[in-house]
mmCIF file of C-alpha atoms and ligand atoms in Angstrom:
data_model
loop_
_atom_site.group_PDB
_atom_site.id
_atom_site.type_symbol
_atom_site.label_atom_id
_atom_site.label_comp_id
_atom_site.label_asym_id
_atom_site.label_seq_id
_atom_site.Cartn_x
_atom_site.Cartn_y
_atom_site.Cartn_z
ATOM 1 C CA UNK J 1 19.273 76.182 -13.845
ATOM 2 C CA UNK J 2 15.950 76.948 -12.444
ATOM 3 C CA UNK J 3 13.255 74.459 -12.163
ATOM 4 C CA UNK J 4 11.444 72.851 -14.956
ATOM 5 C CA UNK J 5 12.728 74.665 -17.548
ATOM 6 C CA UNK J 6 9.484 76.529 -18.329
ATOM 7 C CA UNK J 7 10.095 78.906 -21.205
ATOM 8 C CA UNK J 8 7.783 81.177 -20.672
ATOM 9 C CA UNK J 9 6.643 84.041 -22.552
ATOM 10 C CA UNK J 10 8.143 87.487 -21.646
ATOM 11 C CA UNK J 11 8.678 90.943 -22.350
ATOM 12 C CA UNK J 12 12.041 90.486 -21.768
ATOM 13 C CA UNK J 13 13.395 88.197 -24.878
ATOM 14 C CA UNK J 14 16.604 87.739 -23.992
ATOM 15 C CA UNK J 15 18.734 87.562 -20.316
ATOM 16 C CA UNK J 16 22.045 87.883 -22.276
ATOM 17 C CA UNK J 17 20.717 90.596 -24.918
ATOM 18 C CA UNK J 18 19.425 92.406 -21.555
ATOM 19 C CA UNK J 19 22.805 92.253 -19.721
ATOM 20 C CA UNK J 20 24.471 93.128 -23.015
ATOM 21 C CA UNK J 21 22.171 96.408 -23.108
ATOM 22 C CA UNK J 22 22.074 97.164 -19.434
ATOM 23 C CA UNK J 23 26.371 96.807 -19.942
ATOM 24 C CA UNK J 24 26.687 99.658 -23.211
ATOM 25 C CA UNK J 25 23.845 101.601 -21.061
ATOM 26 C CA UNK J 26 25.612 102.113 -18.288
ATOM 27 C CA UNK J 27 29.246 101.689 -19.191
ATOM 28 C CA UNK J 28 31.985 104.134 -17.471
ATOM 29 C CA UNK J 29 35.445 103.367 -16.477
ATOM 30 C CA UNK J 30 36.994 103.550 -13.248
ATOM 31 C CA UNK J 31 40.938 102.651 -12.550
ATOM 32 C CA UNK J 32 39.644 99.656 -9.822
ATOM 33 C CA UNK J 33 37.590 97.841 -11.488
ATOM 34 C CA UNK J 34 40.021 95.349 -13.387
ATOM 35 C CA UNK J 35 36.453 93.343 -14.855
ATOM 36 C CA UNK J 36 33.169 94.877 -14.426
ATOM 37 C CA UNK J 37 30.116 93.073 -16.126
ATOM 38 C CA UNK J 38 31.204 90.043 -18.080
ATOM 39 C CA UNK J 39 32.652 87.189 -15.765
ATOM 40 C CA UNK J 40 31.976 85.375 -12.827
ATOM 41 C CA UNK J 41 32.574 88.278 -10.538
ATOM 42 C CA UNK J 42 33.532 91.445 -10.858
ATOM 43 C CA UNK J 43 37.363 92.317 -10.073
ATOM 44 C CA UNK J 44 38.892 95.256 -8.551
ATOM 45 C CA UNK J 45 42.391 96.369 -7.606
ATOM 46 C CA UNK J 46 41.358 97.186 -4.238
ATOM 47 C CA UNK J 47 45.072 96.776 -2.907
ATOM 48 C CA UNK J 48 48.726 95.788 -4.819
ATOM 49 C CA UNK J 49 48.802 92.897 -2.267
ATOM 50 C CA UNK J 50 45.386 91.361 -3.142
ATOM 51 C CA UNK J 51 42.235 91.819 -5.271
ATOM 52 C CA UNK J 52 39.173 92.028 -4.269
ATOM 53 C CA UNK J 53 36.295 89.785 -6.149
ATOM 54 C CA UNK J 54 32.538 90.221 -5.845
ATOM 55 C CA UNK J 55 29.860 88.562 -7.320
ATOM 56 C CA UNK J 56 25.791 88.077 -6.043
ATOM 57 C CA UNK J 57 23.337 85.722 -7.229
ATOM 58 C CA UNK J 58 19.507 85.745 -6.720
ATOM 59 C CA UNK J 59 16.924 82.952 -6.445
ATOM 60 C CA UNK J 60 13.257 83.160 -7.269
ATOM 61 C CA UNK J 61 10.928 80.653 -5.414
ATOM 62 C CA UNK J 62 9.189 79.208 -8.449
ATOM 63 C CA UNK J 63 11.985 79.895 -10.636
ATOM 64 C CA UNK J 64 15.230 78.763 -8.414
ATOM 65 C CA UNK J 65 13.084 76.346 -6.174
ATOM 66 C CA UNK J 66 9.763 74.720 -4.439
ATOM 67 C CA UNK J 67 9.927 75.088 -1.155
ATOM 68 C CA UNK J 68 7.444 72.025 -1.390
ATOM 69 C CA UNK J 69 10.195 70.069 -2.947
ATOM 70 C CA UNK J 70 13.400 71.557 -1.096
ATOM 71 C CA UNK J 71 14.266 71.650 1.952
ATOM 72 C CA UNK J 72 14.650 75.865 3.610
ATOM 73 C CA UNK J 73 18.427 74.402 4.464
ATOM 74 C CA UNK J 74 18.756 73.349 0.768
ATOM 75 C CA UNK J 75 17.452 76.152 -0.338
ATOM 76 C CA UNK J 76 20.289 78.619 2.092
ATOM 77 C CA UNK J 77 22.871 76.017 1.074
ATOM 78 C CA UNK J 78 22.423 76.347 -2.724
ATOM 79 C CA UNK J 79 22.103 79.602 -2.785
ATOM 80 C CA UNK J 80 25.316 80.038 -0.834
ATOM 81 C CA UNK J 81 27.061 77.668 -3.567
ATOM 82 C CA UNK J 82 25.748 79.636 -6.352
ATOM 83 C CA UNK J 83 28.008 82.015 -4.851
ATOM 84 C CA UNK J 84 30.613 80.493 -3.060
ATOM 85 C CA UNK J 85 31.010 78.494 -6.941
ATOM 86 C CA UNK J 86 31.677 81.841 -8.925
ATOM 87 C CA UNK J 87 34.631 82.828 -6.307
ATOM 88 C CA UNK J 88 35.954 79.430 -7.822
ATOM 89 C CA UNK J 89 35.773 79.741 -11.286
ATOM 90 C CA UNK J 90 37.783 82.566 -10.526
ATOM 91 C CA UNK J 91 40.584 81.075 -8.241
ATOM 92 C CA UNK J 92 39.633 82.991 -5.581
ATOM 93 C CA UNK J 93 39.502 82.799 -1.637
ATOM 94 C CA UNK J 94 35.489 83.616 -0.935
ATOM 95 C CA UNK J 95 35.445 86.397 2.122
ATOM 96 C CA UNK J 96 32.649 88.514 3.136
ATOM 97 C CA UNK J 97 28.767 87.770 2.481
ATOM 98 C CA UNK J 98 25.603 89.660 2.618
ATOM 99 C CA UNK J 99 22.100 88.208 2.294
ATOM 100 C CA UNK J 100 19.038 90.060 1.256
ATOM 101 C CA UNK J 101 15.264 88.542 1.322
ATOM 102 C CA UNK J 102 11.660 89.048 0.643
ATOM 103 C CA UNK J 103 10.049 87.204 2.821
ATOM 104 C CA UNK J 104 6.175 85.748 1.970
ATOM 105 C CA UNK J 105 3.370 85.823 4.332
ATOM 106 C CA UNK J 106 3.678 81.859 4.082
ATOM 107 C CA UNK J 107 6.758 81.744 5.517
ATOM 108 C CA UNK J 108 7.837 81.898 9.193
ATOM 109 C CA UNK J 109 10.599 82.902 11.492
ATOM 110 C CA UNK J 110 11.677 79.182 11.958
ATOM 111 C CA UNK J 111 11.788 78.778 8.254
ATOM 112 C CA UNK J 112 14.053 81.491 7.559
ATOM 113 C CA UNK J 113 15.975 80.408 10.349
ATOM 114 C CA UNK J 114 16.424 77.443 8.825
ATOM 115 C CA UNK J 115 17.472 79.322 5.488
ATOM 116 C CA UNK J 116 20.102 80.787 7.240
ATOM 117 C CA UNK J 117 21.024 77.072 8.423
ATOM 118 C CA UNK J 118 21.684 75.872 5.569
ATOM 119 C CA UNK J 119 23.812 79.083 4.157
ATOM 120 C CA UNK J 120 26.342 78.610 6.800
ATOM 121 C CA UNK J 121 26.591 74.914 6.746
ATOM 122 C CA UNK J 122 28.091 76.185 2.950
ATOM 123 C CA UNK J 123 30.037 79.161 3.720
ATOM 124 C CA UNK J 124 31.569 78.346 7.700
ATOM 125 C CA UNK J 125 34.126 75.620 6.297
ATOM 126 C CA UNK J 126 35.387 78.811 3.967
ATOM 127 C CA UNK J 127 35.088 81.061 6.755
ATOM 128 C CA UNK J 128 32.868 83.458 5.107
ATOM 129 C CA UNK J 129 31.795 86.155 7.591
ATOM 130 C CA UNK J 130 28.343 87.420 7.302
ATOM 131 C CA UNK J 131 28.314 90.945 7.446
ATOM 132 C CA UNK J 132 25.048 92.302 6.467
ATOM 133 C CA UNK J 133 22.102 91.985 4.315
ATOM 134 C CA UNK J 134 18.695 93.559 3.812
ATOM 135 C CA UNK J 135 14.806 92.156 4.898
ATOM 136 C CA UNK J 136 11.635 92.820 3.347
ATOM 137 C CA UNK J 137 8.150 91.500 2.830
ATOM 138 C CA UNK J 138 7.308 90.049 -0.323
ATOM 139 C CA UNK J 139 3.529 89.556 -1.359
ATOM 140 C CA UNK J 140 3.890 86.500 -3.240
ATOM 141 C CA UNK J 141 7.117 84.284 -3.089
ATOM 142 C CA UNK J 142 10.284 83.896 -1.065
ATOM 143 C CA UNK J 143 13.548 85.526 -2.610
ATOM 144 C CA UNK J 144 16.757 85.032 -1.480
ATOM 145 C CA UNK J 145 19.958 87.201 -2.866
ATOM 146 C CA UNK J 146 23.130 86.857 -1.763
ATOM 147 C CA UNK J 147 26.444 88.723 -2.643
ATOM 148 C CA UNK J 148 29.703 86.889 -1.910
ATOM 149 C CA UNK J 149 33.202 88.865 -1.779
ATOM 150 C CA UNK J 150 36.332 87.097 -2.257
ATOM 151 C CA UNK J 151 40.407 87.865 -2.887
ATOM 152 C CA UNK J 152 42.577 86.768 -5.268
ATOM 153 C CA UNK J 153 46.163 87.555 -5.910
ATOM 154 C CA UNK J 154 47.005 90.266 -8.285
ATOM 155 C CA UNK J 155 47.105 89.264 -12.111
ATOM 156 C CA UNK J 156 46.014 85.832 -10.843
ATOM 157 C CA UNK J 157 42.167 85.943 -11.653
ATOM 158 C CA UNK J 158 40.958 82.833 -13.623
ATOM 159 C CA UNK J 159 39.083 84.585 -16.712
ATOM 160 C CA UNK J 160 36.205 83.221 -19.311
ATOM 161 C CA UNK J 161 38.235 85.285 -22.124
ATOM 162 C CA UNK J 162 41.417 83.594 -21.426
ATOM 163 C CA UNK J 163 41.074 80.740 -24.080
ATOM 164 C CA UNK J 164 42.793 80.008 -26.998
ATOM 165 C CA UNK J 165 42.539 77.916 -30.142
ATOM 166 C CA UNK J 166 44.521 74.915 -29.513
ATOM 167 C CA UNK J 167 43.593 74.696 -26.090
ATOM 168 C CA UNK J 168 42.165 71.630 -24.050
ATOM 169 C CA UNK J 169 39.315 71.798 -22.138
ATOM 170 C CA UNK J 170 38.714 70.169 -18.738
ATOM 171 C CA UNK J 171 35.812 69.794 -16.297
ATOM 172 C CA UNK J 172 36.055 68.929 -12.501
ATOM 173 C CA UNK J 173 33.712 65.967 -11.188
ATOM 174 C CA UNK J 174 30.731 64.594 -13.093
ATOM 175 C CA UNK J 175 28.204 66.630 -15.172
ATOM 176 C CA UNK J 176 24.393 66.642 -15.045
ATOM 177 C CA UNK J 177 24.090 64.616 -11.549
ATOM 178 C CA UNK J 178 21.897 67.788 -10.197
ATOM 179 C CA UNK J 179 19.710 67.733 -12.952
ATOM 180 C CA UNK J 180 19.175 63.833 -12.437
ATOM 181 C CA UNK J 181 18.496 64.827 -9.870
ATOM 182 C CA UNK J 182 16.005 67.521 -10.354
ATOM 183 C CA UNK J 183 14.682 65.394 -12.965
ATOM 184 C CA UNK J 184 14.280 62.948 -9.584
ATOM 185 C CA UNK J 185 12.521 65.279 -8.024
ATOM 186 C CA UNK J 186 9.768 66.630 -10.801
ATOM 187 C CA UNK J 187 8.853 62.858 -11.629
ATOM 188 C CA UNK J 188 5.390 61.891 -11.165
ATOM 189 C CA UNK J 189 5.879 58.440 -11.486
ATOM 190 C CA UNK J 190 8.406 56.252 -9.788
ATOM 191 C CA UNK J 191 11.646 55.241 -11.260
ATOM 192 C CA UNK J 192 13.631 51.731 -11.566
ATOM 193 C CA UNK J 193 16.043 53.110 -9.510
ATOM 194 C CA UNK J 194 18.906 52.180 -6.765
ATOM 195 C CA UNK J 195 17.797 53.774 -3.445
ATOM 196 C CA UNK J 196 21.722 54.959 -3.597
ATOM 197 C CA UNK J 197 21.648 56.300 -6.533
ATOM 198 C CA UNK J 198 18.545 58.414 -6.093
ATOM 199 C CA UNK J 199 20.262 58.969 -2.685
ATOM 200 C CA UNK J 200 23.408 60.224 -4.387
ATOM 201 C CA UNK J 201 21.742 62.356 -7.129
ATOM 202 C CA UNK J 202 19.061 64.308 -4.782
ATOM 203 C CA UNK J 203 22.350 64.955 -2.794
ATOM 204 C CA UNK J 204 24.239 66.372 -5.778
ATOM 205 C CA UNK J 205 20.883 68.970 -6.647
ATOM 206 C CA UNK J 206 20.435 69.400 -3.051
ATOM 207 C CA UNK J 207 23.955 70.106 -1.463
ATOM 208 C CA UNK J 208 26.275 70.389 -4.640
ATOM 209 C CA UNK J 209 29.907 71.576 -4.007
ATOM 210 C CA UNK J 210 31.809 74.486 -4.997
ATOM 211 C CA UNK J 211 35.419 73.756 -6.313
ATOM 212 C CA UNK J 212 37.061 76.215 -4.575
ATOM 213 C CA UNK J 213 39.907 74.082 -3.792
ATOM 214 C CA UNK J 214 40.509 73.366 -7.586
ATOM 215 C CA UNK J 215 40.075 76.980 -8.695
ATOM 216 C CA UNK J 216 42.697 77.689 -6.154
ATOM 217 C CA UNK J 217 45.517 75.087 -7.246
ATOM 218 C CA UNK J 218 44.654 76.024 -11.009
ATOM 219 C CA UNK J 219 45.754 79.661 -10.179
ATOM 220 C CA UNK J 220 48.474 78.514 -7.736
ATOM 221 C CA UNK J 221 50.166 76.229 -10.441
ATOM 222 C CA UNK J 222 49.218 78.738 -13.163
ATOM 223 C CA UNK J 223 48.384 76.351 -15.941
ATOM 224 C CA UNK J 224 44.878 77.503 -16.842
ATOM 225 C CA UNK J 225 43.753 79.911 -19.711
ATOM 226 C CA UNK J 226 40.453 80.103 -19.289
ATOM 227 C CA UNK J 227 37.392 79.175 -16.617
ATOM 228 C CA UNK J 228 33.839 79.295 -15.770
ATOM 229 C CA UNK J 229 31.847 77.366 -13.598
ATOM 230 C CA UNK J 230 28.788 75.238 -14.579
ATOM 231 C CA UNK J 231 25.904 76.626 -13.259
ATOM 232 C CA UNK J 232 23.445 77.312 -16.428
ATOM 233 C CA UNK J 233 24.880 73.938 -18.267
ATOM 234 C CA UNK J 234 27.991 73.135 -20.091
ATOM 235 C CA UNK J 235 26.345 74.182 -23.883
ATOM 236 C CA UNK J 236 25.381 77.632 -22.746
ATOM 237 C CA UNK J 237 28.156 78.260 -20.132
ATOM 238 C CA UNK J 238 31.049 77.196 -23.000
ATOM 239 C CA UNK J 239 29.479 79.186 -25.638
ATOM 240 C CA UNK J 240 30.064 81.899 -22.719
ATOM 241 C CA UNK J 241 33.739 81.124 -22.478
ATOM 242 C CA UNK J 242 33.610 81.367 -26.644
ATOM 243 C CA UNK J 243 32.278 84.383 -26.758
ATOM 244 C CA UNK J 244 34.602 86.030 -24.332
ATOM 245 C CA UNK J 245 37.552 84.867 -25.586
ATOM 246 C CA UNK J 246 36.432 84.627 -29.774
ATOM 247 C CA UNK J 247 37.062 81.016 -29.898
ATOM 248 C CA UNK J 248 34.863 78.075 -30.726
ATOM 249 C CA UNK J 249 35.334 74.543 -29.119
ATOM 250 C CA UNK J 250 34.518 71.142 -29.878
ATOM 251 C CA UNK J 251 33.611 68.626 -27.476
ATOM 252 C CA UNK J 252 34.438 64.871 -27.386
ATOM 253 C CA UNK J 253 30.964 63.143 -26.431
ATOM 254 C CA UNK J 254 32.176 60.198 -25.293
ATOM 255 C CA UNK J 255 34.838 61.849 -22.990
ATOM 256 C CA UNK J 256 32.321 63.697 -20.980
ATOM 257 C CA UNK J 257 32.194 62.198 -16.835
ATOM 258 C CA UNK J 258 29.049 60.486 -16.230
ATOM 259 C CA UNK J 259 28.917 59.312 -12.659
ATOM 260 C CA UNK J 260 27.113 55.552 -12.787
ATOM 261 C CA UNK J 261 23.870 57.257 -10.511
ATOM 262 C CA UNK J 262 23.265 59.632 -13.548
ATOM 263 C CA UNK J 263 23.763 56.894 -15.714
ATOM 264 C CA UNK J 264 21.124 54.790 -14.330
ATOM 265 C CA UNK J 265 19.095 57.610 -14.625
ATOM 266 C CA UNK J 266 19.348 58.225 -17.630
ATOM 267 C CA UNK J 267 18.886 54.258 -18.619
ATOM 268 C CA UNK J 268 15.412 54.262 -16.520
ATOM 269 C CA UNK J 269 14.221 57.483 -18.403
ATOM 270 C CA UNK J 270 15.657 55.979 -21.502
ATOM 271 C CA UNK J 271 17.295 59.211 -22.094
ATOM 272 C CA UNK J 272 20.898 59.134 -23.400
ATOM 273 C CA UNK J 273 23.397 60.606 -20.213
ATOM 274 C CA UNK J 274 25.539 62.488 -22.583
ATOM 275 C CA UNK J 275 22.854 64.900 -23.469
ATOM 276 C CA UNK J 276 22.270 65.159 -19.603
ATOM 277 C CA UNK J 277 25.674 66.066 -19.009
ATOM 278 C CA UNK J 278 25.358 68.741 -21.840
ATOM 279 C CA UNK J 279 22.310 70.379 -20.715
ATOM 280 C CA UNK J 280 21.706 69.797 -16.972
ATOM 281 C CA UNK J 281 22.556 72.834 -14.874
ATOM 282 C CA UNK J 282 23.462 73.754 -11.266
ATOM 283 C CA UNK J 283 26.661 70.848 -11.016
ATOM 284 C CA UNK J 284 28.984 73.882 -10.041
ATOM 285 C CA UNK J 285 31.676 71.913 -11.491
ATOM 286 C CA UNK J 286 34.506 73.637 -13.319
ATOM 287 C CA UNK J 287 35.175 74.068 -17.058
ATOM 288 C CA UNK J 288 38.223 75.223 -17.677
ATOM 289 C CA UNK J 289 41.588 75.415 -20.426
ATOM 290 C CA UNK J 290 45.329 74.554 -20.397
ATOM 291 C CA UNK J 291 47.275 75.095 -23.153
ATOM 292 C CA UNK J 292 48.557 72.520 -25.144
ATOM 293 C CA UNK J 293 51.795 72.943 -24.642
ATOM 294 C CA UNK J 294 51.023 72.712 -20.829
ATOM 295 C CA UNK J 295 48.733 69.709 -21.070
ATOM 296 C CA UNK J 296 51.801 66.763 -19.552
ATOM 297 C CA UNK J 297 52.630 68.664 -17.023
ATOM 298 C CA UNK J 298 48.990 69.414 -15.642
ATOM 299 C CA UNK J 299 48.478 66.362 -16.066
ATOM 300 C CA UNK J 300 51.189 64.856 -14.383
ATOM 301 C CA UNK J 301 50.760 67.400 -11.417
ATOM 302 C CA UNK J 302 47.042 66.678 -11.652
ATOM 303 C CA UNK J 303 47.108 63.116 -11.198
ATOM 304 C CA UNK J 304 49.140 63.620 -7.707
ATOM 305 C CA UNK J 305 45.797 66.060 -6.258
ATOM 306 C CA UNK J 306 42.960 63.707 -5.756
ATOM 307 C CA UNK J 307 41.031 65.713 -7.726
ATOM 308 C CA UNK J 308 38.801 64.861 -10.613
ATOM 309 C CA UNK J 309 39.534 66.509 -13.751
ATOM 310 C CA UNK J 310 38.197 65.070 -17.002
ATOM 311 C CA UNK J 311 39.539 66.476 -20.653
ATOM 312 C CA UNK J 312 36.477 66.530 -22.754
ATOM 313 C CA UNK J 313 37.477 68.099 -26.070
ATOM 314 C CA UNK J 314 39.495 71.498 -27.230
ATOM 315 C CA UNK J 315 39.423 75.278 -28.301
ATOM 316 C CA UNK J 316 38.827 75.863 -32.070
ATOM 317 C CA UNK J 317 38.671 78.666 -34.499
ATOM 318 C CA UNK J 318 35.762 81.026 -34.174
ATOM 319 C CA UNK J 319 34.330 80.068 -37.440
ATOM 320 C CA UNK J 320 34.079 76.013 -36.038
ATOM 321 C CA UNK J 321 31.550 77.887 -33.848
ATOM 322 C CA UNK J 322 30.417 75.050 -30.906
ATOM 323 C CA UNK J 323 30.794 71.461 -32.246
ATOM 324 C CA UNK J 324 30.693 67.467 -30.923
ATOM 325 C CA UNK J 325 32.625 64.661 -31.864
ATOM 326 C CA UNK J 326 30.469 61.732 -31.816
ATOM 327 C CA UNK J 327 32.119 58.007 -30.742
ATOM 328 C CA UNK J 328 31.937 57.529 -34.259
ATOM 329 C CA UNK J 329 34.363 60.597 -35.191
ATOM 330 C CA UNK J 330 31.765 62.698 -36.787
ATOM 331 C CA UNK J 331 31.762 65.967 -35.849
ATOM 332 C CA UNK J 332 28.255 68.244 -36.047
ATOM 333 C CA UNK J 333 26.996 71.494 -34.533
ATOM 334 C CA UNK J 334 26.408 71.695 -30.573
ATOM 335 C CA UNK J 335 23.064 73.210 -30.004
ATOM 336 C CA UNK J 336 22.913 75.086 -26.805
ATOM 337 C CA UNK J 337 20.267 73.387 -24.467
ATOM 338 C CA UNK J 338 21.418 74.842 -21.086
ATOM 339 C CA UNK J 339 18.910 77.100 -19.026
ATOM 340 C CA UNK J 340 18.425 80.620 -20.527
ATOM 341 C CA UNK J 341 15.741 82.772 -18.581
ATOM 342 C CA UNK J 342 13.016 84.787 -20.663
ATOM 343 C CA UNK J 343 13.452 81.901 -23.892
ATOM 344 C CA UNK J 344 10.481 82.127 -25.971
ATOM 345 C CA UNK J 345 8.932 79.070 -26.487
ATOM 346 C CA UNK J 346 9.972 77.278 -30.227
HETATM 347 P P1 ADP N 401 26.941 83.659 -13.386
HETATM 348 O O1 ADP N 401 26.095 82.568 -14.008
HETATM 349 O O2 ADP N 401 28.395 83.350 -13.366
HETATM 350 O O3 ADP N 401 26.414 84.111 -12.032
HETATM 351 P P2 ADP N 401 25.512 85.452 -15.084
HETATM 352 O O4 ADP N 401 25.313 84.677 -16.333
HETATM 353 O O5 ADP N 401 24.399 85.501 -14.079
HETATM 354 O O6 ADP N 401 26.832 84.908 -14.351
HETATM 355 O O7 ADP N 401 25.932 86.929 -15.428
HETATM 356 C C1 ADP N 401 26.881 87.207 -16.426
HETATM 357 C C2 ADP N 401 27.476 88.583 -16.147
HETATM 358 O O8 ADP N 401 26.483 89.590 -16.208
HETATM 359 C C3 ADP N 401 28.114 88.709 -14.772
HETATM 360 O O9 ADP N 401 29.274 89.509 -14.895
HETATM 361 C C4 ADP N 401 27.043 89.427 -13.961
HETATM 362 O O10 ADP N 401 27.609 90.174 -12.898
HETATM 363 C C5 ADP N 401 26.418 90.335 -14.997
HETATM 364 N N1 ADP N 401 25.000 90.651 -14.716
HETATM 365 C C6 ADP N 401 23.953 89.778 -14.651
HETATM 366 N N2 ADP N 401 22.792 90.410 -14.423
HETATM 367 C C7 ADP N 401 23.080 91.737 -14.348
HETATM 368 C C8 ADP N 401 22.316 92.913 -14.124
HETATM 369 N N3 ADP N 401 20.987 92.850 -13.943
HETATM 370 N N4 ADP N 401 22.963 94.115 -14.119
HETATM 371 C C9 ADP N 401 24.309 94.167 -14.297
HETATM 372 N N5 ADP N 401 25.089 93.099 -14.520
HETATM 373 C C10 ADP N 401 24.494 91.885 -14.545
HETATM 374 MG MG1 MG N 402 29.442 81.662 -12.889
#
């Protein structure tokens, strides 16, 4: 979820139309590739003992991040994430990286040095071996695209069409903490705040996590339908799961993790948290589906990990399309408010 949400006029209308079109344009089949455009990475049945995954992401100073607001290690380290947090929506072990950049004449050796600091602060504790990249100048603007290979066992892959109606739908950790704290970070004026909480929230934008670990016990246990992770915002990334799998889904509003930093947020901005959690981007937390008739036993096996998973509502009938349950039992429509690039303003 890029920063401040500028909605811009462009030539291009739509990023999803535009993937869409660039997918029928250039569509061909070939007996490895077990997912080509269409899911967190790419999968291909590079060997019967394990697949290979590969995904790459791309940030945009400007777009991505400020280098006047960011640190050049936050800016490695998120980028890294971005990656290292699509390996784990698929339940896969991240491998092999590559990083390309355009470098601008305002930037130094030292700072891309530190770039590179802050990429394998994120990818050493997965031992992720760099093994290439590209360099270039860039006359205005620092970009930074990195590719991120992973494995996964055969069959085992964690996909967004894998949902069905009927099914529950979890996230891992809290929602909308990095937008807090982006939010944190854009504000002119000074906020009624807890130093810790600001403290916790720049942390979450600044260094989130990737759930590896949970995308890899989902797959190991084998209890999940579908998953994503959150990196555009739960609206737009669900509606992505929905589409894939021709499902709609309703959320419960008052179910959805709040962690008390964005919640004090949210009270000083007097902005309600839920809608936070909704929209915010860049968490890289899970969203993901069990079955019903799985739900006690993930849940029972759950509760022994240590890790956080939250049920915040269920898989409906296309036709439901993407709705919320209010804490008064209402149900209405669920706009999508995540991040889309090339929106036209409304
Ligand atoms: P994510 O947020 O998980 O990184 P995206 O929303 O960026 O995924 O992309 C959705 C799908 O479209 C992915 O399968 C991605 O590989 C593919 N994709 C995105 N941009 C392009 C492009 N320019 N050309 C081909 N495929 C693309
Ligand atoms: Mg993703």
């Amino acid at each position: 979820m890029p920063l401040g949400r500028s909605r811009r006029t462009n030539q291009v209308s739509s990023e999803f139309g535009l993937i869409r079109l660039l997918q029928a344009q250039t569509a061909q089949s070939d007996r490895q590739v077990v997912k080509g455009i269409g899911d967190d990475t790419a999968i291909l049945k590079t060997s019967s003992a394990e697949w290979t995954l590969i995904t790459t992401d791309l940030l945009t100073e400007a777009v991505h991040f400020d280098p006047a607001r960011s640190s050049f290690e936050d800016i490695g380290y998120r980028a890294a994430i971005a990656n290292l947090s699509d390996i784990a929506a698929m339940g896969g072990t991240p491998r092999f990286m590559l990083v390309a950049i355009a470098i601008p004449p305002t930037c130094s050796t030292a700072h891309i040095q530190r770039l590179y600091r802050g990429m394998m602060q994120a990818t050493v504790p997965y031992r992720v071996a760099l093994v290439g990249g590209d360099t270039s100048a860039s006359k205005q603007g620092l970009f930074l695209s990195v590719t991120l290979t992973g494995v996964v066992k055969p069959e085992r892959a964690l996909l967004r069409s894998g949902a069905r109606v009927g099914d529950r739908l979890y996230v891992t950790g809290t929602l909308g903490d990095s937008h807090a704290g982006l939010g944190l970070l854009m504000s002119r004026r000074r906020l009624e705040l807890r130093p810790a909480h600001a403290r916790f929230l720049l942390a979450r934008h600044h260094r989130p996590s990737a759930r590896i670990a949970e995308g890899q016990w989902l797959v190991k246990q084998g209890l999940a339908g579908a998953a994503i992770d959150l990196s555009d915002g739960l609206t737009g990334d669900l509606r992505h799961v929905c589409e894939a799998s021709d499902v709609g889904a309703e959320i419960i509003a008052g179910s959805l993790p709040l962690s008390p930093a964005c919640r004090a947020y949210a009270a000083a901005r007097h902005l309600d948290p839920r809608q936070i959690a909704l929209q915010g981007g860049e968490d890289y937390e899970l969203l993901f589906t069990v079955p019903r008739s799985k739900q006690t036993r993930f849940e029972r096996l759950a509760g022994k990990t240590g890790f956080r998973f939250t049920y915040i509502g269920s898989i409906t009938p296309k036709q439901s399309g993407l709705r919320l349950r209010t804490e008064q039992g209402i149900t209405r429509p669920l706009p999508v408010t995540s991040y889309e690039h090339f929106l036209r303003p409304s």
